[in-house]
């Protein structure tokens, strides 16, 4: 009886933990990686910007860390030199729409256009089409899913929000990550935040000391660095 119960528990654990989750991942996207692999992702939203990007890139490069930048298409176009700098440093560029609208209020066709125009800018700069879309604010609904399905995009969400956009000091951002990150955590940060740049070295050093590796979202999706 006990053995049968244990087997049943094990089977339901495997089904709940792996079955629907992997099915949902293929269908919808990703909000965290493998909870048993010490890989984490730094994601930076809302760039590129004219200033502040070089500082982020200098820190990442000095530690040989690759991250994922969810770019706004019109900024990627306007500051194309910065976009290319990111690409040349091996950073991943992913889709954060063309103008950063409230996507959930839009029509499916307009949502598709927002995705496509951002992709077009990146492709025009020789950057491979990303599979990931992060809707502004992380809000999504069925219209967004429908548009994504037709554009063959997947959601790229996060599991740890540093809320650096609130203007909180660097030590708070550091603590949120150092206390909150687990294997597979996807961390939300923003470009153009000086406190975020200040927090980065301690975050990277602290997590590396604990045996974590920083990977891009695409690497996490593929189950390891590519
Ligand atoms: Zn945003």
mmCIF file of C-alpha atoms and ligand atoms in Angstrom:
data_model
loop_
_atom_site.group_PDB
_atom_site.id
_atom_site.type_symbol
_atom_site.label_atom_id
_atom_site.label_comp_id
_atom_site.label_asym_id
_atom_site.label_seq_id
_atom_site.Cartn_x
_atom_site.Cartn_y
_atom_site.Cartn_z
ATOM 1 C CA UNK A 1 0.000 0.000 0.000
ATOM 2 C CA UNK A 2 2.720 2.408 1.071
ATOM 3 C CA UNK A 3 4.814 1.535 -1.970
ATOM 4 C CA UNK A 4 1.857 2.118 -4.271
ATOM 5 C CA UNK A 5 1.238 5.476 -2.596
ATOM 6 C CA UNK A 6 4.868 6.479 -3.019
ATOM 7 C CA UNK A 7 4.817 5.512 -6.692
ATOM 8 C CA UNK A 8 1.639 7.511 -7.202
ATOM 9 C CA UNK A 9 3.177 10.532 -5.501
ATOM 10 C CA UNK A 10 6.292 10.232 -7.649
ATOM 11 C CA UNK A 11 4.261 9.885 -10.841
ATOM 12 C CA UNK A 12 2.103 12.908 -10.055
ATOM 13 C CA UNK A 13 5.202 14.918 -9.146
ATOM 14 C CA UNK A 14 6.776 14.103 -12.503
ATOM 15 C CA UNK A 15 3.537 14.913 -14.311
ATOM 16 C CA UNK A 16 2.953 18.191 -12.482
ATOM 17 C CA UNK A 17 6.571 19.330 -12.536
ATOM 18 C CA UNK A 18 7.536 18.387 -16.049
ATOM 19 C CA UNK A 19 4.519 17.440 -18.169
ATOM 20 C CA UNK A 20 2.316 20.512 -18.349
ATOM 21 C CA UNK A 21 5.230 22.851 -17.698
ATOM 22 C CA UNK A 22 7.208 21.778 -20.744
ATOM 23 C CA UNK A 23 4.010 21.737 -22.783
ATOM 24 C CA UNK A 24 3.206 25.287 -21.663
ATOM 25 C CA UNK A 25 6.726 26.422 -22.395
ATOM 26 C CA UNK A 26 6.449 25.328 -26.030
ATOM 27 C CA UNK A 27 3.066 26.969 -26.273
ATOM 28 C CA UNK A 28 3.534 30.196 -24.330
ATOM 29 C CA UNK A 29 7.143 30.896 -23.433
ATOM 30 C CA UNK A 30 9.389 31.094 -20.405
ATOM 31 C CA UNK A 31 9.377 32.866 -17.031
ATOM 32 C CA UNK A 32 12.107 30.819 -15.327
ATOM 33 C CA UNK A 33 14.594 28.096 -16.212
ATOM 34 C CA UNK A 34 15.473 24.685 -14.843
ATOM 35 C CA UNK A 35 15.134 24.847 -11.041
ATOM 36 C CA UNK A 36 18.006 22.375 -10.656
ATOM 37 C CA UNK A 37 20.630 24.115 -12.826
ATOM 38 C CA UNK A 38 22.588 27.061 -11.457
ATOM 39 C CA UNK A 39 22.009 29.322 -14.425
ATOM 40 C CA UNK A 40 20.443 32.775 -14.194
ATOM 41 C CA UNK A 41 19.615 35.496 -16.705
ATOM 42 C CA UNK A 42 20.034 39.252 -16.388
ATOM 43 C CA UNK A 43 17.481 41.035 -18.564
ATOM 44 C CA UNK A 44 17.576 44.773 -19.291
ATOM 45 C CA UNK A 45 14.434 46.420 -20.659
ATOM 46 C CA UNK A 46 13.548 49.609 -22.536
ATOM 47 C CA UNK A 47 16.867 50.384 -24.273
ATOM 48 C CA UNK A 48 18.929 51.066 -26.167
ATOM 49 C CA UNK A 49 19.605 54.556 -24.882
ATOM 50 C CA UNK A 50 22.020 57.217 -25.935
ATOM 51 C CA UNK A 51 23.668 57.277 -22.510
ATOM 52 C CA UNK A 52 24.138 54.695 -19.800
ATOM 53 C CA UNK A 53 24.335 51.672 -22.095
ATOM 54 C CA UNK A 54 28.105 51.789 -22.436
ATOM 55 C CA UNK A 55 28.390 51.614 -18.644
ATOM 56 C CA UNK A 56 26.267 48.451 -18.453
ATOM 57 C CA UNK A 57 28.179 46.910 -21.324
ATOM 58 C CA UNK A 58 31.560 47.775 -19.771
ATOM 59 C CA UNK A 59 30.611 45.931 -16.562
ATOM 60 C CA UNK A 60 29.218 42.898 -18.419
ATOM 61 C CA UNK A 61 32.260 42.726 -20.688
ATOM 62 C CA UNK A 62 34.701 43.025 -17.781
ATOM 63 C CA UNK A 63 33.160 39.902 -16.182
ATOM 64 C CA UNK A 64 32.549 38.175 -19.537
ATOM 65 C CA UNK A 65 28.827 38.046 -18.739
ATOM 66 C CA UNK A 66 26.193 37.694 -21.457
ATOM 67 C CA UNK A 67 22.722 39.083 -20.829
ATOM 68 C CA UNK A 68 19.453 39.662 -22.673
ATOM 69 C CA UNK A 69 18.313 43.143 -23.690
ATOM 70 C CA UNK A 70 14.614 43.594 -24.459
ATOM 71 C CA UNK A 71 14.842 46.495 -26.875
ATOM 72 C CA UNK A 72 12.229 48.969 -28.023
ATOM 73 C CA UNK A 73 12.391 48.936 -31.836
ATOM 74 C CA UNK A 74 12.273 52.693 -32.358
ATOM 75 C CA UNK A 75 15.193 53.175 -29.956
ATOM 76 C CA UNK A 76 17.126 50.289 -31.515
ATOM 77 C CA UNK A 77 16.705 52.151 -34.800
ATOM 78 C CA UNK A 78 17.505 55.643 -33.460
ATOM 79 C CA UNK A 79 20.571 54.473 -31.536
ATOM 80 C CA UNK A 80 21.639 51.820 -34.008
ATOM 81 C CA UNK A 81 25.319 52.280 -33.115
ATOM 82 C CA UNK A 82 24.517 51.242 -29.516
ATOM 83 C CA UNK A 83 22.377 48.343 -30.767
ATOM 84 C CA UNK A 84 25.315 47.099 -32.804
ATOM 85 C CA UNK A 85 27.647 47.480 -29.824
ATOM 86 C CA UNK A 86 25.375 45.148 -27.848
ATOM 87 C CA UNK A 87 25.292 42.654 -30.671
ATOM 88 C CA UNK A 88 29.064 42.744 -31.152
ATOM 89 C CA UNK A 89 29.567 42.091 -27.442
ATOM 90 C CA UNK A 90 27.569 38.843 -27.774
ATOM 91 C CA UNK A 91 24.532 40.113 -25.897
ATOM 92 C CA UNK A 92 21.108 38.810 -26.875
ATOM 93 C CA UNK A 93 18.626 41.293 -28.306
ATOM 94 C CA UNK A 94 14.964 40.456 -27.866
ATOM 95 C CA UNK A 95 11.661 42.104 -28.774
ATOM 96 C CA UNK A 96 10.030 44.671 -26.470
ATOM 97 C CA UNK A 97 7.698 46.034 -29.231
ATOM 98 C CA UNK A 98 8.351 48.966 -31.531
ATOM 99 C CA UNK A 99 6.974 51.882 -29.464
ATOM 100 C CA UNK A 100 6.377 50.316 -25.999
ATOM 101 C CA UNK A 101 2.565 50.752 -26.009
ATOM 102 C CA UNK A 102 -0.019 49.194 -23.689
ATOM 103 C CA UNK A 103 -0.136 46.142 -25.892
ATOM 104 C CA UNK A 104 -3.127 44.587 -24.108
ATOM 105 C CA UNK A 105 -5.341 47.498 -25.223
ATOM 106 C CA UNK A 106 -4.452 47.009 -28.884
ATOM 107 C CA UNK A 107 -5.988 44.976 -31.726
ATOM 108 C CA UNK A 108 -4.356 41.692 -32.704
ATOM 109 C CA UNK A 109 -3.236 43.140 -36.059
ATOM 110 C CA UNK A 110 -1.645 46.152 -34.340
ATOM 111 C CA UNK A 111 0.071 43.873 -31.832
ATOM 112 C CA UNK A 112 1.507 41.845 -34.709
ATOM 113 C CA UNK A 113 2.743 45.064 -36.299
ATOM 114 C CA UNK A 114 4.432 46.123 -33.049
ATOM 115 C CA UNK A 115 6.268 42.788 -32.952
ATOM 116 C CA UNK A 116 7.139 42.837 -36.632
ATOM 117 C CA UNK A 117 8.458 46.404 -36.759
ATOM 118 C CA UNK A 118 10.845 45.740 -33.865
ATOM 119 C CA UNK A 119 12.006 42.518 -35.538
ATOM 120 C CA UNK A 120 12.490 44.400 -38.827
ATOM 121 C CA UNK A 121 14.781 46.961 -37.190
ATOM 122 C CA UNK A 122 16.926 44.229 -35.663
ATOM 123 C CA UNK A 123 17.024 42.214 -38.868
ATOM 124 C CA UNK A 124 17.954 45.379 -40.783
ATOM 125 C CA UNK A 125 21.011 45.619 -38.529
ATOM 126 C CA UNK A 126 21.932 42.005 -39.250
ATOM 127 C CA UNK A 127 20.650 40.702 -35.928
ATOM 128 C CA UNK A 128 19.026 37.260 -35.969
ATOM 129 C CA UNK A 129 15.294 37.253 -35.275
ATOM 130 C CA UNK A 130 14.603 36.606 -31.633
ATOM 131 C CA UNK A 131 12.003 34.121 -30.498
ATOM 132 C CA UNK A 132 11.170 36.182 -27.391
ATOM 133 C CA UNK A 133 8.666 38.962 -26.853
ATOM 134 C CA UNK A 134 8.301 40.767 -23.542
ATOM 135 C CA UNK A 135 5.068 42.775 -23.653
ATOM 136 C CA UNK A 136 5.484 46.170 -21.908
ATOM 137 C CA UNK A 137 4.793 45.804 -18.198
ATOM 138 C CA UNK A 138 4.673 42.024 -18.658
ATOM 139 C CA UNK A 139 0.895 42.256 -19.236
ATOM 140 C CA UNK A 140 -0.627 39.803 -21.681
ATOM 141 C CA UNK A 141 -4.027 38.561 -22.788
ATOM 142 C CA UNK A 142 -5.535 36.313 -25.472
ATOM 143 C CA UNK A 143 -5.136 38.965 -28.195
ATOM 144 C CA UNK A 144 -1.415 39.109 -27.455
ATOM 145 C CA UNK A 145 -1.189 35.301 -27.460
ATOM 146 C CA UNK A 146 -3.005 35.164 -30.791
ATOM 147 C CA UNK A 147 -0.631 37.724 -32.298
ATOM 148 C CA UNK A 148 2.373 35.878 -30.870
ATOM 149 C CA UNK A 149 1.192 32.553 -32.231
ATOM 150 C CA UNK A 150 0.867 34.074 -35.693
ATOM 151 C CA UNK A 151 4.291 35.722 -35.395
ATOM 152 C CA UNK A 152 5.840 32.556 -33.952
ATOM 153 C CA UNK A 153 6.958 34.449 -30.828
ATOM 154 C CA UNK A 154 7.275 33.178 -27.262
ATOM 155 C CA UNK A 155 6.804 35.102 -24.049
ATOM 156 C CA UNK A 156 10.029 36.034 -22.305
ATOM 157 C CA UNK A 157 8.951 37.001 -18.794
ATOM 158 C CA UNK A 158 10.869 37.148 -15.509
ATOM 159 C CA UNK A 159 10.750 35.565 -12.071
ATOM 160 C CA UNK A 160 12.584 38.237 -10.039
ATOM 161 C CA UNK A 161 11.772 41.936 -10.324
ATOM 162 C CA UNK A 162 14.425 44.299 -8.955
ATOM 163 C CA UNK A 163 11.958 47.211 -9.385
ATOM 164 C CA UNK A 164 14.969 49.367 -10.221
ATOM 165 C CA UNK A 165 12.583 51.735 -12.037
ATOM 166 C CA UNK A 166 11.392 52.983 -8.639
ATOM 167 C CA UNK A 167 14.755 54.694 -8.164
ATOM 168 C CA UNK A 168 15.780 52.455 -5.276
ATOM 169 C CA UNK A 169 19.454 52.552 -4.234
ATOM 170 C CA UNK A 170 22.073 50.117 -5.529
ATOM 171 C CA UNK A 171 22.380 48.161 -2.270
ATOM 172 C CA UNK A 172 18.666 47.318 -2.368
ATOM 173 C CA UNK A 173 18.932 46.070 -5.950
ATOM 174 C CA UNK A 174 21.955 43.970 -4.932
ATOM 175 C CA UNK A 175 20.114 42.479 -1.960
ATOM 176 C CA UNK A 176 16.995 41.625 -3.985
ATOM 177 C CA UNK A 177 19.117 39.581 -6.392
ATOM 178 C CA UNK A 178 21.592 38.107 -3.898
ATOM 179 C CA UNK A 179 18.790 36.990 -1.562
ATOM 180 C CA UNK A 180 16.171 36.196 -4.172
ATOM 181 C CA UNK A 181 17.939 34.481 -7.079
ATOM 182 C CA UNK A 182 17.617 30.706 -7.357
ATOM 183 C CA UNK A 183 18.615 28.275 -10.132
ATOM 184 C CA UNK A 184 16.756 29.314 -13.283
ATOM 185 C CA UNK A 185 15.846 32.828 -12.113
ATOM 186 C CA UNK A 186 15.226 35.447 -14.797
ATOM 187 C CA UNK A 187 15.991 38.891 -13.362
ATOM 188 C CA UNK A 188 14.201 42.049 -14.513
ATOM 189 C CA UNK A 189 16.289 45.229 -14.697
ATOM 190 C CA UNK A 190 16.179 48.367 -16.805
ATOM 191 C CA UNK A 191 18.570 50.410 -18.880
ATOM 192 C CA UNK A 192 19.207 54.059 -18.062
ATOM 193 C CA UNK A 193 19.266 53.459 -14.277
ATOM 194 C CA UNK A 194 22.549 54.554 -12.689
ATOM 195 C CA UNK A 195 21.882 52.608 -9.461
ATOM 196 C CA UNK A 196 21.419 49.423 -11.509
ATOM 197 C CA UNK A 197 24.840 49.914 -13.092
ATOM 198 C CA UNK A 198 26.360 50.473 -9.627
ATOM 199 C CA UNK A 199 24.732 47.274 -8.328
ATOM 200 C CA UNK A 200 25.910 45.053 -11.177
ATOM 201 C CA UNK A 201 29.496 44.209 -10.061
ATOM 202 C CA UNK A 202 28.415 42.997 -6.597
ATOM 203 C CA UNK A 203 25.531 41.006 -8.119
ATOM 204 C CA UNK A 204 27.812 39.319 -10.641
ATOM 205 C CA UNK A 205 30.625 38.643 -8.152
ATOM 206 C CA UNK A 206 28.196 37.429 -5.470
ATOM 207 C CA UNK A 207 26.320 35.036 -7.724
ATOM 208 C CA UNK A 208 29.496 33.715 -9.380
ATOM 209 C CA UNK A 209 30.937 33.038 -5.931
ATOM 210 C CA UNK A 210 27.883 30.873 -5.252
ATOM 211 C CA UNK A 211 28.554 28.872 -8.386
ATOM 212 C CA UNK A 212 26.006 30.476 -10.708
ATOM 213 C CA UNK A 213 26.546 31.077 -14.394
ATOM 214 C CA UNK A 214 25.010 34.007 -16.240
ATOM 215 C CA UNK A 215 23.425 32.992 -19.535
ATOM 216 C CA UNK A 216 21.170 34.606 -22.128
ATOM 217 C CA UNK A 217 17.481 33.782 -22.279
ATOM 218 C CA UNK A 218 17.992 31.798 -25.483
ATOM 219 C CA UNK A 219 20.631 29.705 -23.686
ATOM 220 C CA UNK A 220 18.242 29.082 -20.799
ATOM 221 C CA UNK A 221 15.552 28.024 -23.283
ATOM 222 C CA UNK A 222 17.980 25.620 -24.919
ATOM 223 C CA UNK A 223 19.029 24.229 -21.561
ATOM 224 C CA UNK A 224 22.577 25.572 -21.454
ATOM 225 C CA UNK A 225 24.987 28.002 -22.977
ATOM 226 C CA UNK A 226 25.065 27.770 -26.775
HETATM 227 ZN ZN1 LIG B 1 9.361 48.141 -20.797
#
